[in-house]
Amino acid sequence: MFLLWAGAAISISEIYTGGLTAPLGLAKGLAAILIGHLIGTLLLAFGGYISFQSGKTAMEKVRDSLGPVGVKVIAFLNVLQLIGWGTVMIIQAGRAFGGIANLSLPVSMIIMGFAVLIWAFFFNNYSKALNDIFVLILLVLSVMIFFRIDMQSLPPITGQMNFATAVELSIAMPISWLPLIGDYTKNGQSKRGVVLSSFIGYFIGSMLMYLLGFLITLHTGMDVIEYIVQSNMKFIAGFIIIIATVTTAFMDIYSAVISSKQLFPFKNENLMIVLYSLISLMIAFVFPIENFESFLLMIGSVFIPVYTIVFIEYLTHYKGQSSKLNTLGILIAAFGTFLYQYFVNVEWGSPTIMVFILVAVIYLTLKKVIIHDALS
């Protein structure tokens, strides 16, 4: 499982996001990346742990907390964000691979889209060991890129970034995996193994990717795609792009299929994998990739308040919803989404921490009042 989550973190998207923090400079940028990853990956590992304890998928745990109707809302949003992630990776990998192979963007995106489809199909039906082997190769090759960066150069960096937003961008990436980590950890062998392998695997992989993107932009003034296209190691870079994309994107596609089981019944997972892969590819031709940062923050705004409710229900030993809809939980989670956007706009503090605390306090208080009134 360590290699599964390390592989999930190794992607062009993570490198690209790390580069966004470069305007902060070396010290503040490193601090923001470290703080954000500690917060985000701890939440991710806890999400995997509660699925392991119950033997349920991520969306089944949401169902326990928000009810059979409530989970349909969250599952639908999760399918959208997972297809969106597949789209983002196809675009970013297509841009980089197209530049290396001298192909047009549409052609390179089609190549990456079908690579994701084939890998997801293969992983679901045949072997997971090959994925682990390629993850180890990717880790080695990614470390090699570090030694090719000219650490002496410090060109002026354009763009603006405040510390709180940089921390939030580092939190947002592991948080985006919260609605699917349980799909894999529910069958883990031990609670210690589940927590440590998911935390350490994702933390190491994601930190490596963020630092790689951060240092590339800090010392070259280019984002990772520009850097790769202009580098003299195009063969290695091309291999990293293709394999890193498929080892990450297949998890998004597969979990979109698993989440869809909360929305409508189906038996043929392979057909759904093909369908969602093709949908991601088609959306790639119209997706506004320049809004990638907003896409990341949007994910946090939805799933941070939802999983605050899920965590609270677990920690208070809740046994599951007797009704079809936890109306209070859905309303407070929706309110948390607006709170998150507010804190992002005012650029004060960490939206994740602020929303987590406020949603927890409001939900626990109102729940206590409702239970008290019901017993009176």
GROMACS .gro file of C-alpha atoms in nm:
model
  376
    1MET     CA    1   0.000   0.000   0.000
    2PHE     CA    2   0.302   0.227   0.052
    3LEU     CA    3   0.382   0.208  -0.319
    4LEU     CA    4   0.018   0.253  -0.416
    5TRP     CA    5   0.000   0.591  -0.239
    6ALA     CA    6   0.350   0.695  -0.337
    7GLY     CA    7   0.244   0.626  -0.695
    8ALA     CA    8  -0.076   0.824  -0.647
    9ALA     CA    9   0.134   1.126  -0.551
   10ILE     CA   10   0.379   1.105  -0.841
   11SER     CA   11   0.223   1.313  -1.116
   12ILE     CA   12   0.274   1.619  -1.330
   13SER     CA   13  -0.015   1.786  -1.144
   14GLU     CA   14   0.170   1.764  -0.811
   15ILE     CA   15   0.493   1.898  -0.963
   16TYR     CA   16   0.301   2.180  -1.130
   17THR     CA   17   0.124   2.272  -0.805
   18GLY     CA   18   0.453   2.281  -0.618
   19GLY     CA   19   0.579   2.533  -0.871
   20LEU     CA   20   0.293   2.769  -0.785
   21THR     CA   21   0.451   2.837  -0.444
   22ALA     CA   22   0.782   2.962  -0.591
   23PRO     CA   23   0.694   3.335  -0.557
   24LEU     CA   24   0.720   3.291  -0.177
   25GLY     CA   25   1.093   3.230  -0.196
   26LEU     CA   26   1.294   2.939  -0.059
   27ALA     CA   27   1.228   2.953   0.317
   28LYS     CA   28   0.858   3.041   0.312
   29GLY     CA   29   0.787   2.813   0.017
   30LEU     CA   30   0.944   2.511   0.186
   31ALA     CA   31   0.760   2.587   0.511
   32ALA     CA   32   0.424   2.618   0.333
   33ILE     CA   33   0.473   2.288   0.148
   34LEU     CA   34   0.576   2.104   0.466
   35ILE     CA   35   0.297   2.241   0.686
   36GLY     CA   36   0.032   2.180   0.423
   37HIS     CA   37   0.144   1.823   0.363
   38LEU     CA   38   0.152   1.737   0.732
   39ILE     CA   39  -0.206   1.861   0.777
   40GLY     CA   40  -0.347   1.719   0.455
   41THR     CA   41  -0.178   1.378   0.475
   42LEU     CA   42  -0.277   1.327   0.839
   43LEU     CA   43  -0.641   1.384   0.743
   44LEU     CA   44  -0.597   1.151   0.445
   45ALA     CA   45  -0.450   0.873   0.659
   46PHE     CA   46  -0.730   0.906   0.915
   47GLY     CA   47  -0.987   0.876   0.638
   48GLY     CA   48  -0.820   0.553   0.527
   49TYR     CA   49  -0.812   0.427   0.886
   50ILE     CA   50  -1.185   0.463   0.950
   51SER     CA   51  -1.262   0.271   0.630
   52PHE     CA   52  -1.026  -0.005   0.740
   53GLN     CA   53  -1.193  -0.024   1.082
   54SER     CA   54  -1.534  -0.074   0.928
   55GLY     CA   55  -1.435  -0.260   0.610
   56LYS     CA   56  -1.629  -0.004   0.407
   57THR     CA   57  -1.542   0.210   0.105
   58ALA     CA   58  -1.505   0.586   0.136
   59MET     CA   59  -1.857   0.655   0.009
   60GLU     CA   60  -2.005   0.384   0.231
   61LYS     CA   61  -1.862   0.572   0.531
   62VAL     CA   62  -2.021   0.892   0.400
   63ARG     CA   63  -2.345   0.697   0.372
   64ASP     CA   64  -2.317   0.599   0.739
   65SER     CA   65  -2.285   0.966   0.834
   66LEU     CA   66  -2.517   1.143   0.589
   67GLY     CA   67  -2.768   0.871   0.506
   68PRO     CA   68  -2.861   0.695   0.180
   69VAL     CA   69  -2.991   1.018   0.024
   70GLY     CA   70  -2.708   1.237   0.151
   71VAL     CA   71  -2.441   1.006   0.012
   72LYS     CA   72  -2.588   1.036  -0.337
   73VAL     CA   73  -2.515   1.409  -0.335
   74ILE     CA   74  -2.157   1.357  -0.218
   75ALA     CA   75  -2.097   1.058  -0.447
   76PHE     CA   76  -2.213   1.262  -0.746
   77LEU     CA   77  -1.974   1.546  -0.654
   78ASN     CA   78  -1.697   1.293  -0.601
   79VAL     CA   79  -1.750   1.136  -0.945
   80LEU     CA   80  -1.734   1.485  -1.096
   81GLN     CA   81  -1.407   1.574  -0.920
   82LEU     CA   82  -1.249   1.238  -1.006
   83ILE     CA   83  -1.339   1.270  -1.373
   84GLY     CA   84  -1.208   1.628  -1.347
   85TRP     CA   85  -0.878   1.499  -1.209
   86GLY     CA   86  -0.850   1.252  -1.493
   87THR     CA   87  -0.908   1.540  -1.732
   88VAL     CA   88  -0.646   1.764  -1.566
   89MET     CA   89  -0.383   1.491  -1.582
   90ILE     CA   90  -0.456   1.414  -1.947
   91ILE     CA   91  -0.419   1.784  -2.035
   92GLN     CA   92  -0.102   1.847  -1.835
   93ALA     CA   93   0.062   1.523  -1.946
   94GLY     CA   94  -0.051   1.585  -2.304
   95ARG     CA   95   0.108   1.932  -2.306
   96ALA     CA   96   0.438   1.797  -2.176
   97PHE     CA   97   0.445   1.483  -2.390
   98GLY     CA   98   0.340   1.677  -2.698
   99GLY     CA   99   0.627   1.920  -2.649
  100ILE     CA  100   0.877   1.636  -2.610
  101ALA     CA  101   0.750   1.423  -2.898
  102ASN     CA  102   0.672   1.721  -3.123
  103LEU     CA  103   0.305   1.627  -3.144
  104SER     CA  104   0.000   1.850  -3.151
  105LEU     CA  105  -0.187   1.887  -2.822
  106PRO     CA  106  -0.500   1.701  -2.943
  107VAL     CA  107  -0.293   1.403  -3.060
  108SER     CA  108  -0.085   1.387  -2.742
  109MET     CA  109  -0.397   1.413  -2.523
  110ILE     CA  110  -0.557   1.125  -2.712
  111ILE     CA  111  -0.244   0.916  -2.655
  112MET     CA  112  -0.245   0.996  -2.281
  113GLY     CA  113  -0.620   0.937  -2.254
  114PHE     CA  114  -0.596   0.588  -2.402
  115ALA     CA  115  -0.288   0.511  -2.192
  116VAL     CA  116  -0.493   0.588  -1.879
  117LEU     CA  117  -0.781   0.372  -2.006
  118ILE     CA  118  -0.556   0.073  -2.078
  119TRP     CA  119  -0.374   0.101  -1.744
  120ALA     CA  120  -0.698   0.130  -1.543
  121PHE     CA  121  -0.842  -0.173  -1.725
  122PHE     CA  122  -0.524  -0.375  -1.673
  123PHE     CA  123  -0.496  -0.285  -1.305
  124ASN     CA  124  -0.859  -0.372  -1.238
  125ASN     CA  125  -0.837  -0.711  -1.407
  126TYR     CA  126  -0.486  -0.849  -1.395
  127SER     CA  127  -0.190  -0.732  -1.191
  128LYS     CA  128  -0.115  -0.470  -0.927
  129ALA     CA  129   0.251  -0.576  -0.899
  130LEU     CA  130   0.345  -0.401  -1.225
  131ASN     CA  131   0.214  -0.074  -1.083
  132ASP     CA  132   0.446  -0.111  -0.780
  133ILE     CA  133   0.747  -0.179  -1.001
  134PHE     CA  134   0.686   0.133  -1.208
  135VAL     CA  135   0.634   0.344  -0.895
  136LEU     CA  136   0.981   0.245  -0.771
  137ILE     CA  137   1.129   0.336  -1.109
  138LEU     CA  138   0.947   0.672  -1.101
  139LEU     CA  139   1.084   0.752  -0.755
  140VAL     CA  140   1.440   0.690  -0.874
  141LEU     CA  141   1.395   0.893  -1.195
  142SER     CA  142   1.230   1.180  -1.006
  143VAL     CA  143   1.527   1.200  -0.769
  144MET     CA  144   1.758   1.209  -1.071
  145ILE     CA  145   1.583   1.522  -1.199
  146PHE     CA  146   1.676   1.703  -0.876
  147PHE     CA  147   2.043   1.673  -0.964
  148ARG     CA  148   1.983   1.823  -1.309
  149ILE     CA  149   1.845   2.152  -1.171
  150ASP     CA  150   2.087   2.447  -1.167
  151MET     CA  151   2.055   2.548  -0.803
  152GLN     CA  152   2.277   2.855  -0.855
  153SER     CA  153   2.032   3.038  -1.078
  154LEU     CA  154   1.763   3.255  -0.919
  155PRO     CA  155   1.570   3.438  -1.193
  156PRO     CA  156   1.290   3.679  -1.094
  157ILE     CA  157   0.961   3.492  -1.043
  158THR     CA  158   0.645   3.647  -1.181
  159GLY     CA  159   0.309   3.602  -1.013
  160GLN     CA  160   0.186   3.640  -0.658
  161MET     CA  161   0.126   3.391  -0.379
  162ASN     CA  162   0.055   3.443  -0.011
  163PHE     CA  163   0.165   3.198   0.256
  164ALA     CA  164  -0.186   3.087   0.360
  165THR     CA  165  -0.286   3.005   0.002
  166ALA     CA  166   0.039   2.814  -0.052
  167VAL     CA  167  -0.031   2.606   0.260
  168GLU     CA  168  -0.384   2.544   0.135
  169LEU     CA  169  -0.262   2.427  -0.206
  170SER     CA  170  -0.040   2.175  -0.028
  171ILE     CA  171  -0.334   2.057   0.184
  172ALA     CA  172  -0.571   2.039  -0.113
  173MET     CA  173  -0.386   1.767  -0.304
  174PRO     CA  174  -0.397   1.497  -0.031
  175ILE     CA  175  -0.751   1.610   0.061
  176SER     CA  176  -0.860   1.539  -0.297
  177TRP     CA  177  -0.786   1.169  -0.224
  178LEU     CA  178  -1.002   1.160   0.092
  179PRO     CA  179  -1.321   1.054  -0.093
  180LEU     CA  180  -1.144   0.749  -0.236
  181ILE     CA  181  -0.869   0.633   0.000
  182GLY     CA  182  -1.114   0.404   0.178
  183ASP     CA  183  -1.173   0.215  -0.148
  184TYR     CA  184  -0.820   0.076  -0.107
  185THR     CA  185  -0.756   0.074   0.270
  186LYS     CA  186  -1.076  -0.113   0.361
  187ASN     CA  187  -0.899  -0.438   0.276
  188GLY     CA  188  -0.574  -0.355   0.456
  189GLN     CA  189  -0.400  -0.608   0.680
  190SER     CA  190  -0.354  -0.403   0.997
  191LYS     CA  191  -0.453  -0.061   1.125
  192ARG     CA  192  -0.090   0.039   1.185
  193GLY     CA  193   0.001  -0.072   0.835
  194VAL     CA  194  -0.291   0.116   0.680
  195VAL     CA  195  -0.212   0.441   0.861
  196LEU     CA  196   0.165   0.433   0.821
  197SER     CA  197   0.174   0.308   0.462
  198SER     CA  198  -0.082   0.559   0.338
  199PHE     CA  199   0.067   0.849   0.534
  200ILE     CA  200   0.434   0.781   0.462
  201GLY     CA  201   0.376   0.671   0.104
  202TYR     CA  202   0.172   0.973   0.005
  203PHE     CA  203   0.377   1.218   0.216
  204ILE     CA  204   0.709   1.113   0.063
  205GLY     CA  205   0.577   1.094  -0.292
  206SER     CA  206   0.386   1.422  -0.278
  207MET     CA  207   0.660   1.614  -0.097
  208LEU     CA  208   0.908   1.498  -0.359
  209MET     CA  209   0.681   1.615  -0.640
  210TYR     CA  210   0.600   1.951  -0.480
  211LEU     CA  211   0.966   2.019  -0.403
  212LEU     CA  212   1.062   1.923  -0.756
  213GLY     CA  213   0.813   2.169  -0.904
  214PHE     CA  214   0.902   2.435  -0.647
  215LEU     CA  215   1.276   2.414  -0.716
  216ILE     CA  216   1.232   2.399  -1.093
  217THR     CA  217   1.028   2.721  -1.094
  218LEU     CA  218   1.242   2.889  -0.827
  219HIS     CA  219   1.570   2.826  -1.008
  220THR     CA  220   1.462   2.838  -1.374
  221GLY     CA  221   1.155   3.063  -1.377
  222MET     CA  222   0.970   2.793  -1.575
  223ASP     CA  223   0.690   2.559  -1.481
  224VAL     CA  224   0.756   2.186  -1.501
  225ILE     CA  225   0.611   2.149  -1.851
  226GLU     CA  226   0.828   2.427  -1.997
  227TYR     CA  227   1.131   2.285  -1.815
  228ILE     CA  228   1.079   1.931  -1.944
  229VAL     CA  229   1.024   2.044  -2.304
  230GLN     CA  230   1.348   2.245  -2.299
  231SER     CA  231   1.557   1.990  -2.107
  232ASN     CA  232   1.815   1.755  -2.259
  233MET     CA  233   1.667   1.449  -2.085
  234LYS     CA  234   1.353   1.416  -2.295
  235PHE     CA  235   1.349   1.037  -2.303
  236ILE     CA  236   1.352   1.010  -1.924
  237ALA     CA  237   1.103   1.294  -1.894
  238GLY     CA  238   0.869   1.133  -2.146
  239PHE     CA  239   0.878   0.805  -1.959
  240ILE     CA  240   0.803   0.981  -1.629
  241ILE     CA  241   0.513   1.173  -1.783
  242ILE     CA  242   0.341   0.867  -1.928
  243ILE     CA  243   0.389   0.632  -1.633
  244ALA     CA  244   0.325   0.894  -1.364
  245THR     CA  245   0.002   0.992  -1.536
  246VAL     CA  246  -0.135   0.641  -1.570
  247THR     CA  247  -0.033   0.526  -1.219
  248THR     CA  248  -0.223   0.819  -1.071
  249ALA     CA  249  -0.515   0.869  -1.308
  250PHE     CA  250  -0.624   0.505  -1.300
  251MET     CA  251  -0.704   0.549  -0.927
  252ASP     CA  252  -0.930   0.843  -1.008
  253ILE     CA  253  -1.111   0.652  -1.281
  254TYR     CA  254  -1.146   0.335  -1.073
  255SER     CA  255  -1.278   0.521  -0.767
  256ALA     CA  256  -1.520   0.718  -0.983
  257VAL     CA  257  -1.660   0.379  -1.080
  258ILE     CA  258  -1.679   0.268  -0.714
  259SER     CA  259  -1.852   0.593  -0.610
  260SER     CA  260  -2.102   0.551  -0.891
  261LYS     CA  261  -2.236   0.241  -0.716
  262GLN     CA  262  -2.400   0.480  -0.468
  263LEU     CA  263  -2.582   0.648  -0.758
  264PHE     CA  264  -2.707   0.363  -0.976
  265PRO     CA  265  -2.669  -0.016  -0.995
  266PHE     CA  266  -2.434  -0.181  -1.245
  267LYS     CA  267  -2.230  -0.500  -1.264
  268ASN     CA  268  -1.977  -0.436  -1.540
  269GLU     CA  269  -1.695  -0.230  -1.384
  270ASN     CA  270  -1.484  -0.263  -1.698
  271LEU     CA  271  -1.749  -0.092  -1.908
  272MET     CA  272  -1.768   0.195  -1.658
  273ILE     CA  273  -1.388   0.230  -1.660
  274VAL     CA  274  -1.393   0.266  -2.037
  275LEU     CA  275  -1.683   0.512  -2.022
  276TYR     CA  276  -1.528   0.739  -1.757
  277SER     CA  277  -1.188   0.732  -1.928
  278LEU     CA  278  -1.346   0.846  -2.255
  279ILE     CA  279  -1.549   1.117  -2.075
  280SER     CA  280  -1.230   1.252  -1.912
  281LEU     CA  281  -1.060   1.258  -2.252
  282MET     CA  282  -1.349   1.442  -2.418
  283ILE     CA  283  -1.368   1.703  -2.141
  284ALA     CA  284  -0.992   1.759  -2.179
  285PHE     CA  285  -1.057   1.936  -2.510
  286VAL     CA  286  -1.268   2.207  -2.342
  287PHE     CA  287  -1.147   2.214  -1.978
  288PRO     CA  288  -1.009   2.558  -1.872
  289ILE     CA  289  -0.674   2.435  -1.739
  290GLU     CA  290  -0.573   2.791  -1.650
  291ASN     CA  291  -0.821   2.762  -1.360
  292PHE     CA  292  -0.633   2.468  -1.209
  293GLU     CA  293  -0.567   2.648  -0.880
  294SER     CA  294  -0.938   2.728  -0.842
  295PHE     CA  295  -1.019   2.363  -0.918
  296LEU     CA  296  -0.796   2.251  -0.630
  297LEU     CA  297  -0.952   2.496  -0.386
  298MET     CA  298  -1.301   2.398  -0.499
  299ILE     CA  299  -1.229   2.036  -0.404
  300GLY     CA  300  -1.124   2.146  -0.057
  301SER     CA  301  -1.435   2.359  -0.017
  302VAL     CA  302  -1.660   2.057  -0.076
  303PHE     CA  303  -1.483   1.769   0.095
  304ILE     CA  304  -1.330   1.937   0.401
  305PRO     CA  305  -1.674   2.011   0.559
  306VAL     CA  306  -1.815   1.675   0.446
  307TYR     CA  307  -1.532   1.480   0.604
  308THR     CA  308  -1.547   1.693   0.917
  309ILE     CA  309  -1.899   1.552   0.963
  310VAL     CA  310  -1.779   1.198   0.879
  311PHE     CA  311  -1.491   1.220   1.129
  312ILE     CA  312  -1.715   1.358   1.404
  313GLU     CA  313  -1.970   1.083   1.354
  314TYR     CA  314  -1.692   0.825   1.375
  315LEU     CA  315  -1.529   0.980   1.684
  316THR     CA  316  -1.861   1.007   1.865
  317HIS     CA  317  -1.923   0.637   1.793
  318TYR     CA  318  -2.223   0.702   1.574
  319LYS     CA  319  -2.380   0.377   1.451
  320GLY     CA  320  -2.522   0.498   1.120
  321GLN     CA  321  -2.817   0.695   0.994
  322SER     CA  322  -3.158   0.553   1.079
  323SER     CA  323  -3.318   0.804   0.840
  324LYS     CA  324  -3.253   0.842   0.469
  325LEU     CA  325  -3.097   1.186   0.510
  326ASN     CA  326  -2.891   1.350   0.783
  327THR     CA  327  -3.042   1.691   0.711
  328LEU     CA  328  -2.836   1.870   0.975
  329GLY     CA  329  -2.513   1.718   0.843
  330ILE     CA  330  -2.587   1.812   0.481
  331LEU     CA  331  -2.685   2.168   0.574
  332ILE     CA  332  -2.379   2.223   0.791
  333ALA     CA  333  -2.152   2.073   0.522
  334ALA     CA  334  -2.305   2.309   0.263
  335PHE     CA  335  -2.251   2.600   0.501
  336GLY     CA  336  -1.890   2.484   0.544
  337THR     CA  337  -1.841   2.505   0.168
  338PHE     CA  338  -1.939   2.874   0.171
  339LEU     CA  339  -1.719   2.932   0.476
  340TYR     CA  340  -1.422   2.778   0.294
  341GLN     CA  341  -1.469   3.004  -0.007
  342TYR     CA  342  -1.499   3.305   0.224
  343PHE     CA  343  -1.168   3.228   0.396
  344VAL     CA  344  -1.000   3.172   0.059
  345ASN     CA  345  -1.119   3.513  -0.062
  346VAL     CA  346  -1.016   3.705   0.251
  347GLU     CA  347  -0.679   3.525   0.247
  348TRP     CA  348  -0.665   3.497   0.624
  349GLY     CA  349  -0.552   3.180   0.797
  350SER     CA  350  -0.592   2.828   0.663
  351PRO     CA  351  -0.941   2.769   0.519
  352THR     CA  352  -0.907   2.397   0.597
  353ILE     CA  353  -0.829   2.451   0.966
  354MET     CA  354  -1.086   2.728   1.009
  355VAL     CA  355  -1.363   2.532   0.839
  356PHE     CA  356  -1.277   2.209   1.019
  357ILE     CA  357  -1.300   2.379   1.360
  358LEU     CA  358  -1.611   2.585   1.287
  359VAL     CA  359  -1.804   2.303   1.121
  360ALA     CA  360  -1.716   2.067   1.407
  361VAL     CA  361  -1.824   2.314   1.675
  362ILE     CA  362  -2.147   2.414   1.499
  363TYR     CA  363  -2.244   2.057   1.413
  364LEU     CA  364  -2.175   1.917   1.760
  365THR     CA  365  -2.359   2.207   1.926
  366LEU     CA  366  -2.670   2.185   1.708
  367LYS     CA  367  -2.675   1.805   1.725
  368LYS     CA  368  -2.664   1.822   2.104
  369VAL     CA  369  -2.950   2.072   2.106
  370ILE     CA  370  -3.161   1.857   1.872
  371ILE     CA  371  -3.100   1.541   2.076
  372HIS     CA  372  -3.178   1.728   2.400
  373ASP     CA  373  -3.504   1.864   2.256
  374ALA     CA  374  -3.602   1.521   2.127
  375LEU     CA  375  -3.555   1.367   2.472
  376SER     CA  376  -3.735   1.646   2.654
   0.00000   0.00000   0.00000
